[in-house]
Coordinates of C-alpha atoms in Angstrom, one line a residue:
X630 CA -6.2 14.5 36.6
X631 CA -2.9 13.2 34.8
X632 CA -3.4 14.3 30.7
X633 CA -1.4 12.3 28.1
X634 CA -0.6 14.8 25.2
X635 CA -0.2 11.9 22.4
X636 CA 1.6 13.0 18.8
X637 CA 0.5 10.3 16.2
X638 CA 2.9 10.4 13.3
X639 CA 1.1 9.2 9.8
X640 CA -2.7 9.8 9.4
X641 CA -3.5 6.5 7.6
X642 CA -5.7 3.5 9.4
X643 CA -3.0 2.5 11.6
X644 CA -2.4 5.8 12.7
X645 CA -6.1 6.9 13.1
X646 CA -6.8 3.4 14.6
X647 CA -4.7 4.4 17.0
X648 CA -6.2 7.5 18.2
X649 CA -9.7 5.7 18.3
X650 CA -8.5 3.1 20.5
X651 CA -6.8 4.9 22.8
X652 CA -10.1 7.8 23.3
X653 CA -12.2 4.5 23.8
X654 CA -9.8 2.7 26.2
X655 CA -10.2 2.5 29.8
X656 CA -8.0 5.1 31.9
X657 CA -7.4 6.8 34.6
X658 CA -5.8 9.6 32.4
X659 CA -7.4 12.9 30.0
X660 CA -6.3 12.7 26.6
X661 CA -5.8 14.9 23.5
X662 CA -4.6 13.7 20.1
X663 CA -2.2 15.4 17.1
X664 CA -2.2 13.5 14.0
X665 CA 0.6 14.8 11.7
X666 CA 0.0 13.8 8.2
X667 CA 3.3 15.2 5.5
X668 CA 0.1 14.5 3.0
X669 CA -2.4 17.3 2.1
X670 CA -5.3 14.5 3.0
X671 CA -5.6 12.2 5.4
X672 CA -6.3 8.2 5.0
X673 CA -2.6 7.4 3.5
X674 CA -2.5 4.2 1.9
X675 CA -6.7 3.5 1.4
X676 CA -6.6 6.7 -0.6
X677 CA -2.9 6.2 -2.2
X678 CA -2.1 2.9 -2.2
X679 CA -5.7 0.8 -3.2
X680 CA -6.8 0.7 -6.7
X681 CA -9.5 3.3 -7.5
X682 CA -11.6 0.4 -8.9
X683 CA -12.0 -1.1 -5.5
X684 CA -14.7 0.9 -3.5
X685 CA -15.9 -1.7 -1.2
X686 CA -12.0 -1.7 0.1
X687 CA -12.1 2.1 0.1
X688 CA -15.5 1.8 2.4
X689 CA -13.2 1.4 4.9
X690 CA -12.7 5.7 4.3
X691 CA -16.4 5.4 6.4
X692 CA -15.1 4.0 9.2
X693 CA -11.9 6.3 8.9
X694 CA -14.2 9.5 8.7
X695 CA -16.3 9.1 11.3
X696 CA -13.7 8.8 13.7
X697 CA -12.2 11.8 12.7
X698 CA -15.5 13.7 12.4
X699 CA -16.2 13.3 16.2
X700 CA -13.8 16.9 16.5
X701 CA -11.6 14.9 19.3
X702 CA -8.7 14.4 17.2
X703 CA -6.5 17.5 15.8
X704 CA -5.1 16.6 12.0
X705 CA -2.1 18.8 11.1
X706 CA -1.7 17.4 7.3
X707 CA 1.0 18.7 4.3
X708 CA 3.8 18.5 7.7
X709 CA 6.7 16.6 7.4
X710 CA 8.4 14.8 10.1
X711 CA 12.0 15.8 10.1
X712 CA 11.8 18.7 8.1
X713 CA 8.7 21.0 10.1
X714 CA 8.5 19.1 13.0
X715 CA 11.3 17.0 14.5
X716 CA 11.6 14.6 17.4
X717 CA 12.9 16.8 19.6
X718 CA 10.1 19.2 19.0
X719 CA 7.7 17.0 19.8
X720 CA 9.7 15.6 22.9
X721 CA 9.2 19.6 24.3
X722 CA 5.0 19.3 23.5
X723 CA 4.0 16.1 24.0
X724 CA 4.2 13.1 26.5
X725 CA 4.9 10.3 23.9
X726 CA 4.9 9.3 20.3
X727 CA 3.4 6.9 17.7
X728 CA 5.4 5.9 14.5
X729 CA 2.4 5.2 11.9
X730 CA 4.2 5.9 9.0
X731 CA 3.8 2.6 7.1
X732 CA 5.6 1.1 4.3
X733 CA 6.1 2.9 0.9
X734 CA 8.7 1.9 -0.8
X735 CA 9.1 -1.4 -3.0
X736 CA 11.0 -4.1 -1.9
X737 CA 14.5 -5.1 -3.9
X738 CA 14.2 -7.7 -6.4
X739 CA 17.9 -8.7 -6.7
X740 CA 18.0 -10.3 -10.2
X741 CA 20.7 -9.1 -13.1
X742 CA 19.0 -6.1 -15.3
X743 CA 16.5 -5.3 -12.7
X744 CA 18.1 -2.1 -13.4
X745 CA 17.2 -1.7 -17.3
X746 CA 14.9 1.1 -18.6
X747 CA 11.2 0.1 -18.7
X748 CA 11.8 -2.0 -15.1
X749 CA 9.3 -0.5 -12.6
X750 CA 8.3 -0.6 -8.9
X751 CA 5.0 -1.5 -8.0
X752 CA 4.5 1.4 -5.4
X753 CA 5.7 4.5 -7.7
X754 CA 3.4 2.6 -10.2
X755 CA 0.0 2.5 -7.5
X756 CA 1.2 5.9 -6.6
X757 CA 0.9 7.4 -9.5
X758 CA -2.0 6.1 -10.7
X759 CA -3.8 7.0 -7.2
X760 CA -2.8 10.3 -8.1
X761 CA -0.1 10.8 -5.3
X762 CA 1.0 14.7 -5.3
X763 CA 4.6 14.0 -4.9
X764 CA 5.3 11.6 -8.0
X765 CA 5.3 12.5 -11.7
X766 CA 2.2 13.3 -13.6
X767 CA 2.8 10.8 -16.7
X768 CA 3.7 7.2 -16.8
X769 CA 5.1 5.9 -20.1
X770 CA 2.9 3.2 -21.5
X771 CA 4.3 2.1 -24.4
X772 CA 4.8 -1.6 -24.1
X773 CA 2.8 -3.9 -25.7
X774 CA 3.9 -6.9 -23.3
X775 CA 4.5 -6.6 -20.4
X776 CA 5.8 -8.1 -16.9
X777 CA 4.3 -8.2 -13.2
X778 CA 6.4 -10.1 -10.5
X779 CA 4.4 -11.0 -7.4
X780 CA 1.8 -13.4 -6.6
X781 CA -0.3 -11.1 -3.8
X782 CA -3.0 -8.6 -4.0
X783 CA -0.3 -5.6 -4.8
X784 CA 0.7 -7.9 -8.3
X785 CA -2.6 -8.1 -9.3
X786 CA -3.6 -4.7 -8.8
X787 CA -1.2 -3.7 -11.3
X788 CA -2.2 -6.5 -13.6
X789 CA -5.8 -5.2 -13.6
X790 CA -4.9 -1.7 -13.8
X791 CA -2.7 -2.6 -16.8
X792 CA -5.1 -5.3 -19.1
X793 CA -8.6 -2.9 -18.0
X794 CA -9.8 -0.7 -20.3
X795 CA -9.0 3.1 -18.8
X796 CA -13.2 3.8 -20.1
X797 CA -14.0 1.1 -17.3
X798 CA -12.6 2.9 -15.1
X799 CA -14.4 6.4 -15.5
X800 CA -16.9 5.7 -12.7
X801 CA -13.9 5.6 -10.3
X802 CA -12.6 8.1 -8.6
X803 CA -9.4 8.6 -11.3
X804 CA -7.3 11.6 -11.6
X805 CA -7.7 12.9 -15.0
X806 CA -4.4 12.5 -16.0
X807 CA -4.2 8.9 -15.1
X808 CA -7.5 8.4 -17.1
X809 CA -5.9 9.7 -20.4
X810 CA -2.4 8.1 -19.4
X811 CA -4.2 4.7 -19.4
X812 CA -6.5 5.6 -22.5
X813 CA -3.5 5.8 -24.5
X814 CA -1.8 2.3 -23.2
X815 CA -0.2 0.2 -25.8
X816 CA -0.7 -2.7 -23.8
X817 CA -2.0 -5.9 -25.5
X818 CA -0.3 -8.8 -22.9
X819 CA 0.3 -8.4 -18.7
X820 CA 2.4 -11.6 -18.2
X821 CA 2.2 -12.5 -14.2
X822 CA 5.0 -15.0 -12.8
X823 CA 4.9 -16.5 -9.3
X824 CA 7.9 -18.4 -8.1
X825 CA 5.5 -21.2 -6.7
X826 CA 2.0 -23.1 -7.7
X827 CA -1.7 -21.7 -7.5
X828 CA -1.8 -23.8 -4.5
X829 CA 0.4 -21.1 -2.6
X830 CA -0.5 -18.1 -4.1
X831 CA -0.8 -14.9 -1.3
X832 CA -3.7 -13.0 -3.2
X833 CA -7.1 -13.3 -1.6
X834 CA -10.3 -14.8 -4.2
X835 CA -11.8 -11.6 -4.5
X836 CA -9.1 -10.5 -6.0
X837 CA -8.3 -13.2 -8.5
X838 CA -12.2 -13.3 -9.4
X839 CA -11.9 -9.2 -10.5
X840 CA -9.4 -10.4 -12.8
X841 CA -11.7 -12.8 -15.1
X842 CA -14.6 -10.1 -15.1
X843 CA -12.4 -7.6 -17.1
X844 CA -14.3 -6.5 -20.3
X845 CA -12.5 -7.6 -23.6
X846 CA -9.7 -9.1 -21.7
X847 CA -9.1 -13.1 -22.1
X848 CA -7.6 -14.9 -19.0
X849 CA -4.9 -17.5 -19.9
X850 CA -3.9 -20.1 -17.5
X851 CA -1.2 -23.1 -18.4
X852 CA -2.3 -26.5 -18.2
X853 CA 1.0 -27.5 -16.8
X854 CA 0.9 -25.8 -13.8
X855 CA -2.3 -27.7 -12.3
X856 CA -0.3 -30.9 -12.1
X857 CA -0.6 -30.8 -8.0
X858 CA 2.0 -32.8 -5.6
X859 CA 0.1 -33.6 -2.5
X860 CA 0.8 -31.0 -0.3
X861 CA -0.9 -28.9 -3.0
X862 CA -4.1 -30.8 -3.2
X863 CA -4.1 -30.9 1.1
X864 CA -4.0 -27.3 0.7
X865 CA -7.2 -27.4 -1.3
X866 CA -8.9 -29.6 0.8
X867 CA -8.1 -27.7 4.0
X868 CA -8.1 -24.0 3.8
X869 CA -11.5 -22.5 2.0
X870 CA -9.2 -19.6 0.5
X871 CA -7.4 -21.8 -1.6
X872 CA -10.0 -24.1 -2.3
X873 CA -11.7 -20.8 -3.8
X874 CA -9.1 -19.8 -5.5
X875 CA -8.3 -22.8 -7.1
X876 CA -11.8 -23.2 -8.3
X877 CA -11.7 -19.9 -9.7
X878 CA -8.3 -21.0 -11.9
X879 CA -9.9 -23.6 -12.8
X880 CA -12.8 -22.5 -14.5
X881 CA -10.4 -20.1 -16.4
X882 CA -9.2 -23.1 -17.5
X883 CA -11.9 -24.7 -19.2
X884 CA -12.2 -20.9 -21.6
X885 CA -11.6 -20.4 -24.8
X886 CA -8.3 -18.4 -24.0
X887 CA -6.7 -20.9 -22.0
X888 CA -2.9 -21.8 -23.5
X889 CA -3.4 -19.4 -25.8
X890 CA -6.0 -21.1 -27.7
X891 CA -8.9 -19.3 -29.4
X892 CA -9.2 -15.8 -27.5
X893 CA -11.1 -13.0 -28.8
X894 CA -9.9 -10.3 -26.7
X895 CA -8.2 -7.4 -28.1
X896 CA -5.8 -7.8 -24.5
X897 CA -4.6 -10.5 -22.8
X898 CA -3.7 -11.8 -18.6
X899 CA -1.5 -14.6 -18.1
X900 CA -0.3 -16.0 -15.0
X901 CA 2.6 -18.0 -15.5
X902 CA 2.8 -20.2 -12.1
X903 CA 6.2 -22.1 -11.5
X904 CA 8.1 -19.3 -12.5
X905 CA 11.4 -18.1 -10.7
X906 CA 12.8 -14.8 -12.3
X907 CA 15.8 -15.3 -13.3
X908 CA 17.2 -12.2 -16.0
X909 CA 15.8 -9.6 -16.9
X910 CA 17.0 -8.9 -20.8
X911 CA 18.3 -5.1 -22.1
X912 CA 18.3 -4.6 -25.7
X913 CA 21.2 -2.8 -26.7
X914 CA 20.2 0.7 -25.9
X915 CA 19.8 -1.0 -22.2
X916 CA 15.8 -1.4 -22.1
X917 CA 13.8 -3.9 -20.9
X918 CA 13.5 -6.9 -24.1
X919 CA 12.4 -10.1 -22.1
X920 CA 12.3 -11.9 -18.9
X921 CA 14.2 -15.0 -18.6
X922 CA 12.4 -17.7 -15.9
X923 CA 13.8 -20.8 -14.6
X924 CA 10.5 -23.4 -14.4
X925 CA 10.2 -24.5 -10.9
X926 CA 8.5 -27.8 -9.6
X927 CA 6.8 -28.5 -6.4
X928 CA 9.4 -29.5 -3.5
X929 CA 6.4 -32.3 -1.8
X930 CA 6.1 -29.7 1.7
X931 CA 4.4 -26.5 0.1
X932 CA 7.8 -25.0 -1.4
X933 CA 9.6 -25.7 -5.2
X934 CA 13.0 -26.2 -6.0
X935 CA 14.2 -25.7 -9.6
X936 CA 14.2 -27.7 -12.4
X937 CA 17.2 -26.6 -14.3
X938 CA 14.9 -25.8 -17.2
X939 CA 15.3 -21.7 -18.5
X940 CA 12.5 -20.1 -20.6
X941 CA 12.2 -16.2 -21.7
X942 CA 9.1 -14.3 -23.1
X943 CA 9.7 -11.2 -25.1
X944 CA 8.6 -7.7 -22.8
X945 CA 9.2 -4.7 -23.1
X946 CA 8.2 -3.1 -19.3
X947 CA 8.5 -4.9 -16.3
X948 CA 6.6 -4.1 -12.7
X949 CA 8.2 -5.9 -9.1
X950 CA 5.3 -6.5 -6.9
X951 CA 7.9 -8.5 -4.6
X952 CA 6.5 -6.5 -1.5
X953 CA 6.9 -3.1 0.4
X954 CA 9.5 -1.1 2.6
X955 CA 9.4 1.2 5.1
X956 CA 11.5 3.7 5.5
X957 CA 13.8 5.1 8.5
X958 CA 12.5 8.4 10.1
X959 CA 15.0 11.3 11.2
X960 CA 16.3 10.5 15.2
X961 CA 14.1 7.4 15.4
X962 CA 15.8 3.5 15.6
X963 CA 15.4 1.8 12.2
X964 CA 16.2 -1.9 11.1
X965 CA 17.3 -1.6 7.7
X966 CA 17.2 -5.1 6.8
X967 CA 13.3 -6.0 7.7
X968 CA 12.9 -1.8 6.5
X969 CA 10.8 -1.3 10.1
X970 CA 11.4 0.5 13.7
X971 CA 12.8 -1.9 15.9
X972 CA 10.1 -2.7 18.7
X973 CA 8.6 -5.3 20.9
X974 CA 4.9 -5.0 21.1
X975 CA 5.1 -1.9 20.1
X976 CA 7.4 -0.2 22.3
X977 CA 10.5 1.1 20.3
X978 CA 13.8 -0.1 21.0
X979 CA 17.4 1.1 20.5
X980 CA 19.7 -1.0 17.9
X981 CA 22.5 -1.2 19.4
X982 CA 21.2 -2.3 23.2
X983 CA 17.9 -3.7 22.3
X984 CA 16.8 -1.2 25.6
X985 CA 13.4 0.5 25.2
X986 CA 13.3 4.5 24.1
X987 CA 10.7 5.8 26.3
X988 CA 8.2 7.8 24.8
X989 CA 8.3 6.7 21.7
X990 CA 6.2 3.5 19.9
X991 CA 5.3 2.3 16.4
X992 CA 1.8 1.4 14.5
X993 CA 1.1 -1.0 11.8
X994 CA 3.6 -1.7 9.0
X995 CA 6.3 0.3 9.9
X996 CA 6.2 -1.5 13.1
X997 CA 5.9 -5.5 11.6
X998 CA 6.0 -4.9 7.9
X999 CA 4.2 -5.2 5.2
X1000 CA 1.9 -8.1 5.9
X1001 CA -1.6 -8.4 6.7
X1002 CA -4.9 -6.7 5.3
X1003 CA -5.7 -3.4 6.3
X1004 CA -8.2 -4.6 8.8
X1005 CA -5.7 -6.5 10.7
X1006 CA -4.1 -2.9 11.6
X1007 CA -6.9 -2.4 14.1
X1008 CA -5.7 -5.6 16.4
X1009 CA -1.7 -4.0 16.1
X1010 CA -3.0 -0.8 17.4
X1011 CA -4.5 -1.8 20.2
X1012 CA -1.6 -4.2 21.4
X1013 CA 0.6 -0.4 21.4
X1014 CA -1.7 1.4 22.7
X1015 CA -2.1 -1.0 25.9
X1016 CA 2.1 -0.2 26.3
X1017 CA 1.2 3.5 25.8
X1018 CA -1.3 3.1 29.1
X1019 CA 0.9 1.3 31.2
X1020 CA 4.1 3.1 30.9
X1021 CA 2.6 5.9 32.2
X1022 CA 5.8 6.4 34.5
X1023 CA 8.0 6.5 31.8
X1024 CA 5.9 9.3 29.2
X1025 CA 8.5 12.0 28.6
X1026 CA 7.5 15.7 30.6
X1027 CA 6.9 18.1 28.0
X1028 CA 8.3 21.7 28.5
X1029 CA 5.0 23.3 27.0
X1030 CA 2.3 20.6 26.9
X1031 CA 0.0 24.0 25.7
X1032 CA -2.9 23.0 22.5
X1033 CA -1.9 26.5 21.1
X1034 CA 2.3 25.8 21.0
X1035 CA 1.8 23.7 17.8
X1036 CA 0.0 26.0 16.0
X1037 CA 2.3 28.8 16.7
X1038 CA 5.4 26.2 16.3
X1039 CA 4.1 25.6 12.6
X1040 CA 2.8 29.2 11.9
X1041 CA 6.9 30.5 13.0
X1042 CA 8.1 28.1 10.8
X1043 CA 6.3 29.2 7.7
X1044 CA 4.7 25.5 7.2
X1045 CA 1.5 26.0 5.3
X1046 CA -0.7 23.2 7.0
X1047 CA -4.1 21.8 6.6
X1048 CA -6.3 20.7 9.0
X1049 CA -9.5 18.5 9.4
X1050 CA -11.7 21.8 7.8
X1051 CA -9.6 21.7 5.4
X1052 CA -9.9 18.1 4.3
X1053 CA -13.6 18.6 4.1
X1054 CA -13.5 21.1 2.3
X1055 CA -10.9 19.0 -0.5
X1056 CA -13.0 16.5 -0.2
X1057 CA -16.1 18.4 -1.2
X1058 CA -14.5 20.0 -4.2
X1059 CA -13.6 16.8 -5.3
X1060 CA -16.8 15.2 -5.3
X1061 CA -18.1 18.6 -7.1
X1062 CA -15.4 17.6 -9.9
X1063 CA -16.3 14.0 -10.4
X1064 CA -21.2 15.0 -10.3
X1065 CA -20.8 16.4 -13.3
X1066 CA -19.6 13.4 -15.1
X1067 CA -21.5 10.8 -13.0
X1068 CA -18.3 9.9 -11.0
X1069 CA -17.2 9.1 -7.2
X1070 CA -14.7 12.2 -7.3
X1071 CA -12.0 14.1 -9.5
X1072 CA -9.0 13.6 -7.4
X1073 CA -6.8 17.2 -7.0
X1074 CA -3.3 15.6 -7.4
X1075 CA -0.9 18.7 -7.4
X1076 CA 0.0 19.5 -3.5
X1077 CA -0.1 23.2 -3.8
X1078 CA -3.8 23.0 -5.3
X1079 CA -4.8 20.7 -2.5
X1080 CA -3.2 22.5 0.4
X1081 CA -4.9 26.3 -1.5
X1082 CA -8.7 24.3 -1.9
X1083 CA -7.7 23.1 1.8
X1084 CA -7.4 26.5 3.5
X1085 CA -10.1 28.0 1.5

């Protein structure tokens, strides 16, 4: 019988999706599985890119695990692609290839002064406070106000992380570092802005509804910007999301805090709705002193157009949660407008020609960009993984197809990898960390002390 020797680049849910779907689909064919990971861990983005205080999300890890745990997937983590392993490598091993790198880069936010000291991207921020090994250990937190842009789930991660107390977080599974980093925030205002209404907002309710639970933190909403146009209030009436979401706001409303009035909180979270970034403002040593916003007004079809009218609110740090990026991947066709691998259902295609590269297929975000909730990942893979199936006659025909050729590739190379033992074994020590204290887990966040607890 035929065997398909499959190399999975990226070991997050689209990746590992993947793998499932393809062990479980109907063939005529053997398979085996590499997952190449260049993180110590597997799980990318549910254990590096979500909020530590969001565990029900993170139960997704469950799922994750146990497809893993079933021993018919290989994990070859801490190995990067185009450094320890290239395309042509795996062009002489395997049969064909899946891109399931993601998107981890923020998006540009093209306004003057983006540029100032104290402006921040929203991933580097989630990174580090998910305790990614490859980004600094400290984050300065020394504004008192300060500035999200973004109206989706990323914005008001950073919100929350910013306004919650860092004590609230201890029975999280938060690195150390982070916890003391937060402990000694200056923060007393996170001022959100969204370019349109509460109408159109791209955060889910269970989101927004974490935000007004936050101890000693008031929630202050603007009267002004719950004057609804039509297409507003059909919005309300038709889609159960939004109607949530807009009962949510309102009861916001009716509190204390509301336009400022009355709040007891020793911190404040305002979302400013209506509001289109215009500046942001450098003092003269060039860091961040306000954000000037042009008020925007419902356009009657779901959009806004401005109103010509400019206001600015004194900041001193500002965070773009204007979306993610992906990056391009060493030998592999990339788009670098729409930051993805160029593709049609999955099947990668060459710039220039639009022709398909056989062998070679994309995963999740780095294959239709940042959009969609982790779960709809599941439904992407499964559209590439048919492709994979059917182009059978087109799989590339591996010089050495042997199990053992990777190991020894990696070995000759000098790459110190980790494997699926290995994670178990990180994961373990990490839970050990976090009993003591009555916590989830102690995240390791330096990559050589992963990769030594990894290989024991």
């Amino acid at each position: 019988m035929t065997k398909l020797r499959l190399a999975i680049v990226g070991a997050g849910p689209a990746g590992i999706y993947a793998a499932d779907i393809l062990l479980k689909a109907e063939r005529k064919f053997d398979v085996s599985i590499d997952l190449f990971e260049q993180l110590p861990a597997p799980y990318g983005l549910v254990r590096y890119g979500v909020a530590p205080d969001h565990p029900r999300i993170k139960g997704i890890i469950t799922a994750l695990r146990e497809v893993l745990d079933r021993g018919d997937i290989r994990l070859f983590g801490n190995v990067r692609f185009g450094e320890d392993i290239t395309l042509e490598d795996l062009k002489h091993h395997y049969n064909a290839v899946i891109f399931a790198t993601g998107a981890i880069r923020d998006a540009d936010l093209s306004i003057p002064g983006i540029d100032a000291a104290g402006s921040y991207g929203a991933a580097d921020f989630v990174s580090w406070f998910d305790g990614h090994p490859d980004v600094p250990r400290d984050w300065p937190l020394d504004a008192e106000s300060v500035a999200v842009i973004g109206n989706g789930n990323v914005a008001l991660d950073i919100a929350r992380m910013l306004a919650k107390h860092a004590e609230d977080l201890l029975p999280t599974e938060i690195p150390d570092n982070v916890h003391a980093g937060l402990a000694a925030s200056a923060v007393t205002d996170v001022h959100v802005f969204g370019r349109r209404g509460p109408a159109q907002v791209k955060f889910t309710p269970l989101e927004l509804r974490e935000l007004g639970e936050l101890r000693d933190v008031d929630m202050v909403v603007y009267d002004e910007d719950f004057d609804y146009d039509e297409a507003s209030k059909a919005a309300i009436a038709s889609n159960k999301q939004v109607m949530v979401i807009d009962r949510v706001l309102q009861s916001w409303r009716k509190r204390d805090s509301v336009n400022n009035a009355g709040g007891q909180a020793s911190r404040r979270l305002h979302l400013h709705f209506y509001a289109k970034p215009l500046e942001v403002v450098k003092d003269p040593e060039g860091r961040v002193s306000a954000i000037r916003y042009e008020r925007t007004r419902p356009d009657g079809e779901g959009g806004v157009v401005g109103t010509g009218e400019v206001r600015e609110i004194p900041i001193q740090a500002i965070y773009r949660a204007v979306g993610y990026f992906g990056s391009p991947l060493d030998g592999v066709p990339f788009d670098k407008r729409h930051g993805v691998i160029p593709n049609h259902e999955g099947q990668v295609l060459r710039r220039e020609s639009n022709e398909r590269v056989p062998g070679v297929y994309a995963t999740g975000w780095i294959k239709r960009g940042p959009v969609g909730l982790i779960g709809h990942t599941k439904s992407d893979a499964m559209e590439t993984i048919r492709h994979v199936i059917n182009d059978q006659g087109s799989w590339w025909q591996p010089a050495d197809p042997s199990e053992d050729a990777i190991p020894a590739l990696l070995a000759q190379r000098g790459v110190i990898w980790t494997d699926l033992d290995g994670w178990h074994r990180l994961d373990e020590h990490e839970m050990a960390l976090g009993a003591p204290h009555g916590r989830a887990r102690i995240k390791v966040v330096p990559r050589d002390e992963m990769v030594t607890i990894s290989r024991d």
